[in-house]
C-alpha atoms as a PDB file:
ATOM      1  CA  UNK A   1     -10.078  16.202-132.736  1.00  0.00           C
ATOM      2  CA  UNK A   2     -12.628  18.310-130.912  1.00  0.00           C
ATOM      3  CA  UNK A   3     -11.725  20.878-128.287  1.00  0.00           C
ATOM      4  CA  UNK A   4     -13.557  22.011-125.186  1.00  0.00           C
ATOM      5  CA  UNK A   5     -13.632  25.643-126.269  1.00  0.00           C
ATOM      6  CA  UNK A   6     -15.156  24.666-129.608  1.00  0.00           C
ATOM      7  CA  UNK A   7     -17.966  22.622-128.051  1.00  0.00           C
ATOM      8  CA  UNK A   8     -18.698  25.160-125.332  1.00  0.00           C
ATOM      9  CA  UNK A   9     -18.856  28.035-127.786  1.00  0.00           C
ATOM     10  CA  UNK A  10     -21.274  26.204-130.061  1.00  0.00           C
ATOM     11  CA  UNK A  11     -23.297  24.971-127.097  1.00  0.00           C
ATOM     12  CA  UNK A  12     -23.599  28.499-125.699  1.00  0.00           C
ATOM     13  CA  UNK A  13     -24.718  29.879-129.051  1.00  0.00           C
ATOM     14  CA  UNK A  14     -27.346  27.151-129.468  1.00  0.00           C
ATOM     15  CA  UNK A  15     -28.568  27.728-125.913  1.00  0.00           C
ATOM     16  CA  UNK A  16     -28.782  31.523-126.111  1.00  0.00           C
ATOM     17  CA  UNK A  17     -30.759  31.542-129.366  1.00  0.00           C
ATOM     18  CA  UNK A  18     -33.537  29.578-127.622  1.00  0.00           C
ATOM     19  CA  UNK A  19     -32.896  30.819-124.107  1.00  0.00           C
ATOM     20  CA  UNK A  20     -36.141  30.304-122.166  1.00  0.00           C
ATOM     21  CA  UNK A  21     -37.019  26.908-123.605  1.00  0.00           C
ATOM     22  CA  UNK A  22     -33.483  25.692-122.850  1.00  0.00           C
ATOM     23  CA  UNK A  23     -33.712  27.013-119.288  1.00  0.00           C
ATOM     24  CA  UNK A  24     -36.967  25.148-118.750  1.00  0.00           C
ATOM     25  CA  UNK A  25     -35.641  21.942-120.316  1.00  0.00           C
ATOM     26  CA  UNK A  26     -32.468  21.976-118.200  1.00  0.00           C
ATOM     27  CA  UNK A  27     -34.530  22.648-115.077  1.00  0.00           C
ATOM     28  CA  UNK A  28     -36.692  19.589-115.768  1.00  0.00           C
ATOM     29  CA  UNK A  29     -33.587  17.451-116.303  1.00  0.00           C
ATOM     30  CA  UNK A  30     -32.096  18.763-113.063  1.00  0.00           C
ATOM     31  CA  UNK A  31     -35.254  17.902-111.113  1.00  0.00           C
ATOM     32  CA  UNK A  32     -35.334  14.416-112.636  1.00  0.00           C
ATOM     33  CA  UNK A  33     -31.668  13.794-111.835  1.00  0.00           C
ATOM     34  CA  UNK A  34     -32.046  15.032-108.241  1.00  0.00           C
ATOM     35  CA  UNK A  35     -35.210  13.132-107.356  1.00  0.00           C
ATOM     36  CA  UNK A  36     -35.471  11.769-103.801  1.00  0.00           C
ATOM     37  CA  UNK A  37     -32.030  12.952-102.635  1.00  0.00           C
ATOM     38  CA  UNK A  38     -33.097  15.513-100.064  1.00  0.00           C
ATOM     39  CA  UNK A  39     -35.370  13.501 -97.797  1.00  0.00           C
ATOM     40  CA  UNK A  40     -32.894  11.358 -95.851  1.00  0.00           C
ATOM     41  CA  UNK A  41     -31.315  14.210 -93.940  1.00  0.00           C
ATOM     42  CA  UNK A  42     -34.671  15.582 -92.796  1.00  0.00           C
ATOM     43  CA  UNK A  43     -35.767  12.130 -91.644  1.00  0.00           C
ATOM     44  CA  UNK A  44     -32.646  11.784 -89.519  1.00  0.00           C
ATOM     45  CA  UNK A  45     -33.231  15.206 -88.034  1.00  0.00           C
ATOM     46  CA  UNK A  46     -36.802  14.303 -87.116  1.00  0.00           C
ATOM     47  CA  UNK A  47     -35.616  11.082 -85.472  1.00  0.00           C
ATOM     48  CA  UNK A  48     -33.136  13.053 -83.395  1.00  0.00           C
ATOM     49  CA  UNK A  49     -35.849  15.461 -82.357  1.00  0.00           C
ATOM     50  CA  UNK A  50     -38.137  12.601 -81.324  1.00  0.00           C
ATOM     51  CA  UNK A  51     -35.382  11.086 -79.216  1.00  0.00           C
ATOM     52  CA  UNK A  52     -34.638  14.390 -77.556  1.00  0.00           C
ATOM     53  CA  UNK A  53     -38.117  14.536 -76.012  1.00  0.00           C
ATOM     54  CA  UNK A  54     -38.134  11.037 -74.502  1.00  0.00           C
ATOM     55  CA  UNK A  55     -37.537  11.909 -70.844  1.00  0.00           C
ATOM     56  CA  UNK A  56     -38.207   9.693 -67.838  1.00  0.00           C
ATOM     57  CA  UNK A  57     -39.517  12.409 -65.561  1.00  0.00           C
ATOM     58  CA  UNK A  58     -42.406  14.863 -65.241  1.00  0.00           C
ATOM     59  CA  UNK A  59     -42.090  18.623 -64.836  1.00  0.00           C
ATOM     60  CA  UNK A  60     -44.580  20.986 -63.262  1.00  0.00           C
ATOM     61  CA  UNK A  61     -45.769  24.232 -64.781  1.00  0.00           C
ATOM     62  CA  UNK A  62     -42.673  26.038 -63.494  1.00  0.00           C
ATOM     63  CA  UNK A  63     -40.317  23.527 -65.057  1.00  0.00           C
ATOM     64  CA  UNK A  64     -39.412  21.790 -61.790  1.00  0.00           C
ATOM     65  CA  UNK A  65     -38.832  18.033 -61.926  1.00  0.00           C
ATOM     66  CA  UNK A  66     -41.367  16.047 -59.874  1.00  0.00           C
ATOM     67  CA  UNK A  67     -40.373  12.758 -58.295  1.00  0.00           C
ATOM     68  CA  UNK A  68     -42.836   9.866 -57.995  1.00  0.00           C
ATOM     69  CA  UNK A  69     -43.315  10.764 -54.301  1.00  0.00           C
ATOM     70  CA  UNK A  70     -44.214  14.371 -55.186  1.00  0.00           C
ATOM     71  CA  UNK A  71     -46.700  13.220 -57.822  1.00  0.00           C
ATOM     72  CA  UNK A  72     -48.444  10.769 -55.474  1.00  0.00           C
ATOM     73  CA  UNK A  73     -48.591  13.323 -52.662  1.00  0.00           C
ATOM     74  CA  UNK A  74     -49.982  16.099 -54.833  1.00  0.00           C
ATOM     75  CA  UNK A  75     -52.570  13.783 -56.352  1.00  0.00           C
ATOM     76  CA  UNK A  76     -53.694  12.555 -52.892  1.00  0.00           C
ATOM     77  CA  UNK A  77     -54.098  16.100 -51.657  1.00  0.00           C
ATOM     78  CA  UNK A  78     -55.895  17.205 -54.820  1.00  0.00           C
ATOM     79  CA  UNK A  79     -53.267  19.920 -55.351  1.00  0.00           C
ATOM     80  CA  UNK A  80     -52.160  18.841 -58.804  1.00  0.00           C
ATOM     81  CA  UNK A  81     -53.849  21.023 -61.457  1.00  0.00           C
ATOM     82  CA  UNK A  82     -54.746  19.623 -64.861  1.00  0.00           C
ATOM     83  CA  UNK A  83     -52.401  21.814 -66.834  1.00  0.00           C
ATOM     84  CA  UNK A  84     -49.303  20.470 -65.071  1.00  0.00           C
ATOM     85  CA  UNK A  85     -49.548  17.287 -67.131  1.00  0.00           C
ATOM     86  CA  UNK A  86     -50.201  18.909 -70.475  1.00  0.00           C
ATOM     87  CA  UNK A  87     -47.516  17.961 -73.029  1.00  0.00           C
ATOM     88  CA  UNK A  88     -45.328  16.050 -70.542  1.00  0.00           C
ATOM     89  CA  UNK A  89     -43.788  12.619 -70.732  1.00  0.00           C
ATOM     90  CA  UNK A  90     -44.083   9.803 -68.184  1.00  0.00           C
ATOM     91  CA  UNK A  91     -42.044   6.639 -68.631  1.00  0.00           C
ATOM     92  CA  UNK A  92     -41.339   7.466 -72.278  1.00  0.00           C
ATOM     93  CA  UNK A  93     -45.122   7.762 -72.911  1.00  0.00           C
ATOM     94  CA  UNK A  94     -46.414  11.172 -74.004  1.00  0.00           C
ATOM     95  CA  UNK A  95     -49.316  12.346 -71.842  1.00  0.00           C
ATOM     96  CA  UNK A  96     -51.994  14.808 -72.782  1.00  0.00           C
ATOM     97  CA  UNK A  97     -53.763  16.186 -69.732  1.00  0.00           C
ATOM     98  CA  UNK A  98     -54.669  14.998 -66.266  1.00  0.00           C
ATOM     99  CA  UNK A  99     -56.576  11.796 -67.169  1.00  0.00           C
ATOM    100  CA  UNK A 100     -53.667  10.435 -69.199  1.00  0.00           C
ATOM    101  CA  UNK A 101     -51.289  11.063 -66.312  1.00  0.00           C
ATOM    102  CA  UNK A 102     -53.537   9.068 -63.910  1.00  0.00           C
ATOM    103  CA  UNK A 103     -53.702   6.148 -66.358  1.00  0.00           C
ATOM    104  CA  UNK A 104     -49.958   6.150 -66.909  1.00  0.00           C
ATOM    105  CA  UNK A 105     -49.314   6.048 -63.162  1.00  0.00           C
ATOM    106  CA  UNK A 106     -51.896   3.366 -62.313  1.00  0.00           C
ATOM    107  CA  UNK A 107     -51.470   0.807 -65.121  1.00  0.00           C
ATOM    108  CA  UNK A 108     -49.139  -1.985 -63.931  1.00  0.00           C
ATOM    109  CA  UNK A 109     -45.660  -1.551 -65.334  1.00  0.00           C
ATOM    110  CA  UNK A 110     -45.663  -5.020 -66.908  1.00  0.00           C
ATOM    111  CA  UNK A 111     -48.850  -4.362 -68.873  1.00  0.00           C
ATOM    112  CA  UNK A 112     -47.616  -0.893 -69.810  1.00  0.00           C
ATOM    113  CA  UNK A 113     -44.311  -2.308 -71.062  1.00  0.00           C
ATOM    114  CA  UNK A 114     -46.089  -5.055 -73.014  1.00  0.00           C
ATOM    115  CA  UNK A 115     -48.425  -2.504 -74.585  1.00  0.00           C
ATOM    116  CA  UNK A 116     -45.537  -0.207 -75.471  1.00  0.00           C
ATOM    117  CA  UNK A 117     -43.644  -3.155 -76.940  1.00  0.00           C
ATOM    118  CA  UNK A 118     -46.583  -4.189 -79.126  1.00  0.00           C
ATOM    119  CA  UNK A 119     -47.054  -0.602 -80.277  1.00  0.00           C
ATOM    120  CA  UNK A 120     -43.351  -0.348 -81.030  1.00  0.00           C
ATOM    121  CA  UNK A 121     -43.364  -3.538 -83.122  1.00  0.00           C
ATOM    122  CA  UNK A 122     -46.529  -2.448 -84.920  1.00  0.00           C
ATOM    123  CA  UNK A 123     -45.047   0.974 -85.639  1.00  0.00           C
ATOM    124  CA  UNK A 124     -41.809  -0.577 -86.902  1.00  0.00           C
ATOM    125  CA  UNK A 125     -43.696  -2.996 -89.168  1.00  0.00           C
ATOM    126  CA  UNK A 126     -45.854  -0.180 -90.517  1.00  0.00           C
ATOM    127  CA  UNK A 127     -42.813   1.996 -91.131  1.00  0.00           C
ATOM    128  CA  UNK A 128     -40.968  -0.866 -92.858  1.00  0.00           C
ATOM    129  CA  UNK A 129     -43.905  -1.630 -95.157  1.00  0.00           C
ATOM    130  CA  UNK A 130     -44.374   2.060 -95.920  1.00  0.00           C
ATOM    131  CA  UNK A 131     -40.652   2.494 -96.654  1.00  0.00           C
ATOM    132  CA  UNK A 132     -40.627  -0.540 -98.970  1.00  0.00           C
ATOM    133  CA  UNK A 133     -43.693   0.700-100.822  1.00  0.00           C
ATOM    134  CA  UNK A 134     -42.110   4.144-101.194  1.00  0.00           C
ATOM    135  CA  UNK A 135     -38.924   2.571-102.573  1.00  0.00           C
ATOM    136  CA  UNK A 136     -40.865   0.410-105.038  1.00  0.00           C
ATOM    137  CA  UNK A 137     -42.937   3.372-106.215  1.00  0.00           C
ATOM    138  CA  UNK A 138     -39.767   5.423-106.636  1.00  0.00           C
ATOM    139  CA  UNK A 139     -38.095   2.679-108.674  1.00  0.00           C
ATOM    140  CA  UNK A 140     -41.200   2.288-110.845  1.00  0.00           C
ATOM    141  CA  UNK A 141     -41.377   6.030-111.484  1.00  0.00           C
ATOM    142  CA  UNK A 142     -37.695   6.124-112.340  1.00  0.00           C
ATOM    143  CA  UNK A 143     -37.933   3.236-114.822  1.00  0.00           C
ATOM    144  CA  UNK A 144     -41.253   4.097-116.428  1.00  0.00           C
ATOM    145  CA  UNK A 145     -41.337   7.909-116.304  1.00  0.00           C
ATOM    146  CA  UNK A 146     -38.053   9.616-115.403  1.00  0.00           C
ATOM    147  CA  UNK A 147     -35.711   7.606-117.645  1.00  0.00           C
ATOM    148  CA  UNK A 148     -37.867   8.154-120.765  1.00  0.00           C
ATOM    149  CA  UNK A 149     -38.045  11.849-119.845  1.00  0.00           C
ATOM    150  CA  UNK A 150     -34.248  11.936-119.773  1.00  0.00           C
ATOM    151  CA  UNK A 151     -34.221  10.657-123.343  1.00  0.00           C
ATOM    152  CA  UNK A 152     -36.780  13.338-124.253  1.00  0.00           C
ATOM    153  CA  UNK A 153     -34.552  15.992-122.682  1.00  0.00           C
ATOM    154  CA  UNK A 154     -31.604  14.871-124.778  1.00  0.00           C
ATOM    155  CA  UNK A 155     -33.848  14.922-127.828  1.00  0.00           C
ATOM    156  CA  UNK A 156     -34.707  18.531-127.044  1.00  0.00           C
ATOM    157  CA  UNK A 157     -31.068  19.664-126.887  1.00  0.00           C
ATOM    158  CA  UNK A 158     -30.083  17.663-129.978  1.00  0.00           C
ATOM    159  CA  UNK A 159     -32.956  19.213-131.947  1.00  0.00           C
ATOM    160  CA  UNK A 160     -32.061  22.642-130.597  1.00  0.00           C
ATOM    161  CA  UNK A 161     -28.458  22.274-131.783  1.00  0.00           C
ATOM    162  CA  UNK A 162     -29.532  21.077-135.204  1.00  0.00           C
ATOM    163  CA  UNK A 163     -31.964  23.968-135.520  1.00  0.00           C
ATOM    164  CA  UNK A 164     -29.091  26.288-134.662  1.00  0.00           C
ATOM    165  CA  UNK A 165     -26.903  24.661-137.328  1.00  0.00           C
ATOM    166  CA  UNK A 166     -29.507  25.567-139.958  1.00  0.00           C
ATOM    167  CA  UNK A 167     -30.113  28.974-138.391  1.00  0.00           C
ATOM    168  CA  UNK A 168     -33.783  28.025-138.326  1.00  0.00           C
ATOM    169  CA  UNK A 169     -36.199  30.682-137.056  1.00  0.00           C
ATOM    170  CA  UNK A 170     -38.270  27.954-135.386  1.00  0.00           C
ATOM    171  CA  UNK A 171     -37.623  27.343-131.692  1.00  0.00           C
ATOM    172  CA  UNK A 172     -37.371  23.818-130.344  1.00  0.00           C
ATOM    173  CA  UNK A 173     -40.128  23.338-127.769  1.00  0.00           C
ATOM    174  CA  UNK A 174     -39.966  21.563-124.442  1.00  0.00           C
ATOM    175  CA  UNK A 175     -42.703  19.225-125.688  1.00  0.00           C
ATOM    176  CA  UNK A 176     -39.797  17.144-127.022  1.00  0.00           C
ATOM    177  CA  UNK A 177     -39.608  15.705-123.504  1.00  0.00           C
ATOM    178  CA  UNK A 178     -42.594  13.518-124.424  1.00  0.00           C
ATOM    179  CA  UNK A 179     -40.705  12.094-127.393  1.00  0.00           C
ATOM    180  CA  UNK A 180     -40.209   8.661-125.788  1.00  0.00           C
ATOM    181  CA  UNK A 181     -43.923   8.311-125.069  1.00  0.00           C
ATOM    182  CA  UNK A 182     -45.216   9.071-128.543  1.00  0.00           C
ATOM    183  CA  UNK A 183     -42.809   7.426-131.025  1.00  0.00           C
ATOM    184  CA  UNK A 184     -44.012   3.847-130.594  1.00  0.00           C
ATOM    185  CA  UNK A 185     -40.719   2.633-129.082  1.00  0.00           C
ATOM    186  CA  UNK A 186     -41.454   3.301-125.437  1.00  0.00           C
ATOM    187  CA  UNK A 187     -40.729  -0.306-124.368  1.00  0.00           C
ATOM    188  CA  UNK A 188     -37.322  -0.353-126.064  1.00  0.00           C
ATOM    189  CA  UNK A 189     -36.339   2.956-124.486  1.00  0.00           C
ATOM    190  CA  UNK A 190     -37.483   1.830-121.029  1.00  0.00           C
ATOM    191  CA  UNK A 191     -35.587  -1.468-121.112  1.00  0.00           C
ATOM    192  CA  UNK A 192     -32.386   0.053-122.521  1.00  0.00           C
ATOM    193  CA  UNK A 193     -32.315   2.909-120.007  1.00  0.00           C
ATOM    194  CA  UNK A 194     -33.073   0.478-117.172  1.00  0.00           C
ATOM    195  CA  UNK A 195     -30.157  -1.709-118.268  1.00  0.00           C
ATOM    196  CA  UNK A 196     -27.903   1.377-118.364  1.00  0.00           C
ATOM    197  CA  UNK A 197     -28.866   2.398-114.818  1.00  0.00           C
ATOM    198  CA  UNK A 198     -28.541  -1.162-113.533  1.00  0.00           C
ATOM    199  CA  UNK A 199     -25.093  -1.773-115.016  1.00  0.00           C
ATOM    200  CA  UNK A 200     -23.801   1.573-113.748  1.00  0.00           C
ATOM    201  CA  UNK A 201     -25.086   0.794-110.245  1.00  0.00           C
ATOM    202  CA  UNK A 202     -23.548  -2.699-110.252  1.00  0.00           C
ATOM    203  CA  UNK A 203     -20.181  -1.416-111.444  1.00  0.00           C
ATOM    204  CA  UNK A 204     -20.254   1.316-108.789  1.00  0.00           C
ATOM    205  CA  UNK A 205     -21.010  -1.265-106.084  1.00  0.00           C
ATOM    206  CA  UNK A 206     -17.903  -3.186-107.138  1.00  0.00           C
ATOM    207  CA  UNK A 207     -15.563  -0.178-107.152  1.00  0.00           C
ATOM    208  CA  UNK A 208     -16.102   3.562-107.507  1.00  0.00           C
ATOM    209  CA  UNK A 209     -13.581   4.174-110.296  1.00  0.00           C
ATOM    210  CA  UNK A 210     -14.885   1.417-112.626  1.00  0.00           C
ATOM    211  CA  UNK A 211     -18.389   2.767-112.007  1.00  0.00           C
ATOM    212  CA  UNK A 212     -17.317   6.231-113.163  1.00  0.00           C
ATOM    213  CA  UNK A 213     -15.571   4.782-116.218  1.00  0.00           C
ATOM    214  CA  UNK A 214     -18.672   2.801-117.178  1.00  0.00           C
ATOM    215  CA  UNK A 215     -20.877   5.882-116.709  1.00  0.00           C
ATOM    216  CA  UNK A 216     -18.745   7.691-119.303  1.00  0.00           C
ATOM    217  CA  UNK A 217     -18.737   4.620-121.539  1.00  0.00           C
ATOM    218  CA  UNK A 218     -22.557   4.569-121.519  1.00  0.00           C
ATOM    219  CA  UNK A 219     -22.896   8.348-121.708  1.00  0.00           C
ATOM    220  CA  UNK A 220     -24.212   8.476-125.280  1.00  0.00           C
ATOM    221  CA  UNK A 221     -27.004   5.934-124.804  1.00  0.00           C
ATOM    222  CA  UNK A 222     -29.773   8.509-124.045  1.00  0.00           C
ATOM    223  CA  UNK A 223     -28.670  10.582-127.043  1.00  0.00           C
ATOM    224  CA  UNK A 224     -28.637   7.542-129.311  1.00  0.00           C
ATOM    225  CA  UNK A 225     -32.139   6.585-128.189  1.00  0.00           C
ATOM    226  CA  UNK A 226     -33.247  10.180-128.763  1.00  0.00           C
ATOM    227  CA  UNK A 227     -32.008   9.930-132.362  1.00  0.00           C
ATOM    228  CA  UNK A 228     -32.980   6.297-132.938  1.00  0.00           C
ATOM    229  CA  UNK A 229     -35.673   5.130-130.496  1.00  0.00           C
ATOM    230  CA  UNK A 230     -35.899   1.775-132.258  1.00  0.00           C
ATOM    231  CA  UNK A 231     -32.243   0.928-131.549  1.00  0.00           C
ATOM    232  CA  UNK A 232     -32.098  -2.229-129.461  1.00  0.00           C
ATOM    233  CA  UNK A 233     -30.208  -2.482-126.197  1.00  0.00           C
ATOM    234  CA  UNK A 234     -27.139  -4.279-127.529  1.00  0.00           C
ATOM    235  CA  UNK A 235     -26.632  -1.837-130.395  1.00  0.00           C
ATOM    236  CA  UNK A 236     -27.078   1.150-128.096  1.00  0.00           C
ATOM    237  CA  UNK A 237     -24.397  -0.101-125.678  1.00  0.00           C
ATOM    238  CA  UNK A 238     -21.961  -1.066-128.431  1.00  0.00           C
ATOM    239  CA  UNK A 239     -22.407   2.214-130.287  1.00  0.00           C
ATOM    240  CA  UNK A 240     -21.955   4.269-127.126  1.00  0.00           C
ATOM    241  CA  UNK A 241     -18.751   2.360-126.321  1.00  0.00           C
ATOM    242  CA  UNK A 242     -17.445   2.979-129.831  1.00  0.00           C
ATOM    243  CA  UNK A 243     -18.279   6.686-129.692  1.00  0.00           C
ATOM    244  CA  UNK A 244     -16.647   7.189-126.297  1.00  0.00           C
ATOM    245  CA  UNK A 245     -13.583   5.096-127.091  1.00  0.00           C
ATOM    246  CA  UNK A 246     -10.609   7.413-126.620  1.00  0.00           C
ATOM    247  CA  UNK A 247     -12.843  10.281-125.452  1.00  0.00           C
ATOM    248  CA  UNK A 248     -13.767   9.335-121.876  1.00  0.00           C
ATOM    249  CA  UNK A 249     -10.979  11.351-120.238  1.00  0.00           C
ATOM    250  CA  UNK A 250     -11.638  14.316-122.533  1.00  0.00           C
ATOM    251  CA  UNK A 251     -15.336  14.184-121.630  1.00  0.00           C
ATOM    252  CA  UNK A 252     -14.395  14.035-117.932  1.00  0.00           C
ATOM    253  CA  UNK A 253     -12.234  17.133-118.292  1.00  0.00           C
ATOM    254  CA  UNK A 254     -15.068  18.807-120.206  1.00  0.00           C
ATOM    255  CA  UNK A 255     -17.309  18.213-117.196  1.00  0.00           C
ATOM    256  CA  UNK A 256     -14.625  19.553-114.850  1.00  0.00           C
ATOM    257  CA  UNK A 257     -14.434  22.739-116.891  1.00  0.00           C
ATOM    258  CA  UNK A 258     -17.876  23.651-115.528  1.00  0.00           C
ATOM    259  CA  UNK A 259     -16.756  23.399-111.884  1.00  0.00           C
ATOM    260  CA  UNK A 260     -16.447  27.181-111.599  1.00  0.00           C
ATOM    261  CA  UNK A 261     -20.096  27.538-112.617  1.00  0.00           C
ATOM    262  CA  UNK A 262     -21.055  24.923-110.005  1.00  0.00           C
ATOM    263  CA  UNK A 263     -19.291  26.916-107.288  1.00  0.00           C
ATOM    264  CA  UNK A 264     -20.974  30.125-108.414  1.00  0.00           C
ATOM    265  CA  UNK A 265     -24.331  28.313-108.416  1.00  0.00           C
ATOM    266  CA  UNK A 266     -23.790  27.294-104.787  1.00  0.00           C
ATOM    267  CA  UNK A 267     -23.222  30.935-103.821  1.00  0.00           C
ATOM    268  CA  UNK A 268     -26.276  32.163-105.724  1.00  0.00           C
ATOM    269  CA  UNK A 269     -28.769  29.619-104.323  1.00  0.00           C
ATOM    270  CA  UNK A 270     -28.583  27.789-107.669  1.00  0.00           C
ATOM    271  CA  UNK A 271     -29.990  30.778-109.548  1.00  0.00           C
ATOM    272  CA  UNK A 272     -26.973  31.005-111.857  1.00  0.00           C
ATOM    273  CA  UNK A 273     -27.285  27.271-112.448  1.00  0.00           C
ATOM    274  CA  UNK A 274     -30.954  27.400-113.353  1.00  0.00           C
ATOM    275  CA  UNK A 275     -30.720  30.459-115.598  1.00  0.00           C
ATOM    276  CA  UNK A 276     -27.365  29.888-117.249  1.00  0.00           C
ATOM    277  CA  UNK A 277     -24.850  27.156-116.393  1.00  0.00           C
ATOM    278  CA  UNK A 278     -27.166  24.124-116.415  1.00  0.00           C
ATOM    279  CA  UNK A 279     -28.683  24.767-119.878  1.00  0.00           C
ATOM    280  CA  UNK A 280     -25.233  25.840-121.080  1.00  0.00           C
ATOM    281  CA  UNK A 281     -23.770  22.491-120.005  1.00  0.00           C
ATOM    282  CA  UNK A 282     -26.661  20.474-121.417  1.00  0.00           C
ATOM    283  CA  UNK A 283     -26.303  22.234-124.763  1.00  0.00           C
ATOM    284  CA  UNK A 284     -22.552  21.570-124.717  1.00  0.00           C
ATOM    285  CA  UNK A 285     -23.156  17.872-124.038  1.00  0.00           C
ATOM    286  CA  UNK A 286     -25.457  17.735-127.056  1.00  0.00           C
ATOM    287  CA  UNK A 287     -22.641  19.266-129.119  1.00  0.00           C
ATOM    288  CA  UNK A 288     -20.303  16.542-127.855  1.00  0.00           C
ATOM    289  CA  UNK A 289     -22.730  13.881-129.047  1.00  0.00           C
ATOM    290  CA  UNK A 290     -23.061  15.455-132.493  1.00  0.00           C
ATOM    291  CA  UNK A 291     -19.304  15.867-132.754  1.00  0.00           C
ATOM    292  CA  UNK A 292     -18.593  12.223-131.875  1.00  0.00           C
ATOM    293  CA  UNK A 293     -21.400  11.112-134.171  1.00  0.00           C
ATOM    294  CA  UNK A 294     -19.718  12.720-137.154  1.00  0.00           C
ATOM    295  CA  UNK A 295     -16.133  11.811-136.406  1.00  0.00           C
ATOM    296  CA  UNK A 296     -13.601  14.375-137.570  1.00  0.00           C
ATOM    297  CA  UNK A 297     -15.997  16.525-139.602  1.00  0.00           C
ATOM    298  CA  UNK A 298     -15.636  20.165-138.665  1.00  0.00           C
ATOM    299  CA  UNK A 299     -18.795  21.419-140.379  1.00  0.00           C
ATOM    300  CA  UNK A 300     -21.397  19.415-138.477  1.00  0.00           C
ATOM    301  CA  UNK A 301     -22.827  22.511-136.821  1.00  0.00           C
ATOM    302  CA  UNK A 302     -22.470  26.263-137.041  1.00  0.00           C
ATOM    303  CA  UNK A 303     -24.219  29.358-138.250  1.00  0.00           C
ATOM    304  CA  UNK A 304     -22.014  29.663-141.344  1.00  0.00           C
ATOM    305  CA  UNK A 305     -23.385  26.534-143.045  1.00  0.00           C
ATOM    306  CA  UNK A 306     -26.540  24.467-143.261  1.00  0.00           C
ATOM    307  CA  UNK A 307     -25.077  21.034-142.559  1.00  0.00           C
ATOM    308  CA  UNK A 308     -26.896  18.940-140.000  1.00  0.00           C
ATOM    309  CA  UNK A 309     -26.314  15.323-139.043  1.00  0.00           C
ATOM    310  CA  UNK A 310     -28.599  12.840-140.723  1.00  0.00           C
ATOM    311  CA  UNK A 311     -28.936   9.044-140.760  1.00  0.00           C
ATOM    312  CA  UNK A 312     -27.481   8.844-144.265  1.00  0.00           C
ATOM    313  CA  UNK A 313     -24.044  10.133-143.270  1.00  0.00           C
ATOM    314  CA  UNK A 314     -23.650   9.190-139.651  1.00  0.00           C
ATOM    315  CA  UNK A 315     -20.446   7.452-138.753  1.00  0.00           C
ATOM    316  CA  UNK A 316     -21.551   4.564-136.586  1.00  0.00           C
ATOM    317  CA  UNK A 317     -24.273   2.911-138.727  1.00  0.00           C
END
């Protein structure tokens, strides 16, 4: 049975021997995993700011509120300078200078309301279409680009661990990220990773806990595709289930063991995460895959031997 300290020690050694390439690879995986998650808050903030400026009155250059009587009187006497109306709001319509203020005050309210209503509907339709297009583009990028890159990232860390097991002087390069695009099995990888994401999302929609359990059950799928890109969807799911059977809770606790690094990363503006804890955790996860792949063998990786996992002696096929 594997232990957390064993995997983390081997993961750290494999990471440190190829430090900068591992840092770059983990950074790419972090950016892929965090895509599109930071825009919603800013959009809400902008909406609040827009609402805050929708006043139903006009102020003069000294900040005093002008009633409709004051506006009409000043305009009749010619005492209302142009700059008073710069960047003000009349009837929820932003004005820009003296001419706009005259138009806003002389257009019949019914026509003005109709015009504003049409503009509001048009703006809403445009925003809806734009939002739908953005969502569709995001989904397409995720399925066709980001998911295959995730498989390439796992390939990088698997290859890095195997190079460490042989104490190879060669450094695994981040070009491994393109693995899914150049091995002739791109379609298989895309469909299998899409199915993984879809099933995890559906299980999470049902209940949170089953969604988490299924995420751990499918955890080895990207690693399996990195090792065997021709593996079909059914075999990838069944093999991942078999590998994680009896190890889901242990893998969950392994993830929790990095919580201290996550807290430190928050206090260091993610610098400690980028330059140490993220590649450390990715390397450890690759060690977990190799350990589960080889069952109870204790010599699957390490600097004191040259054993490395190969298709001829893997446990699950």
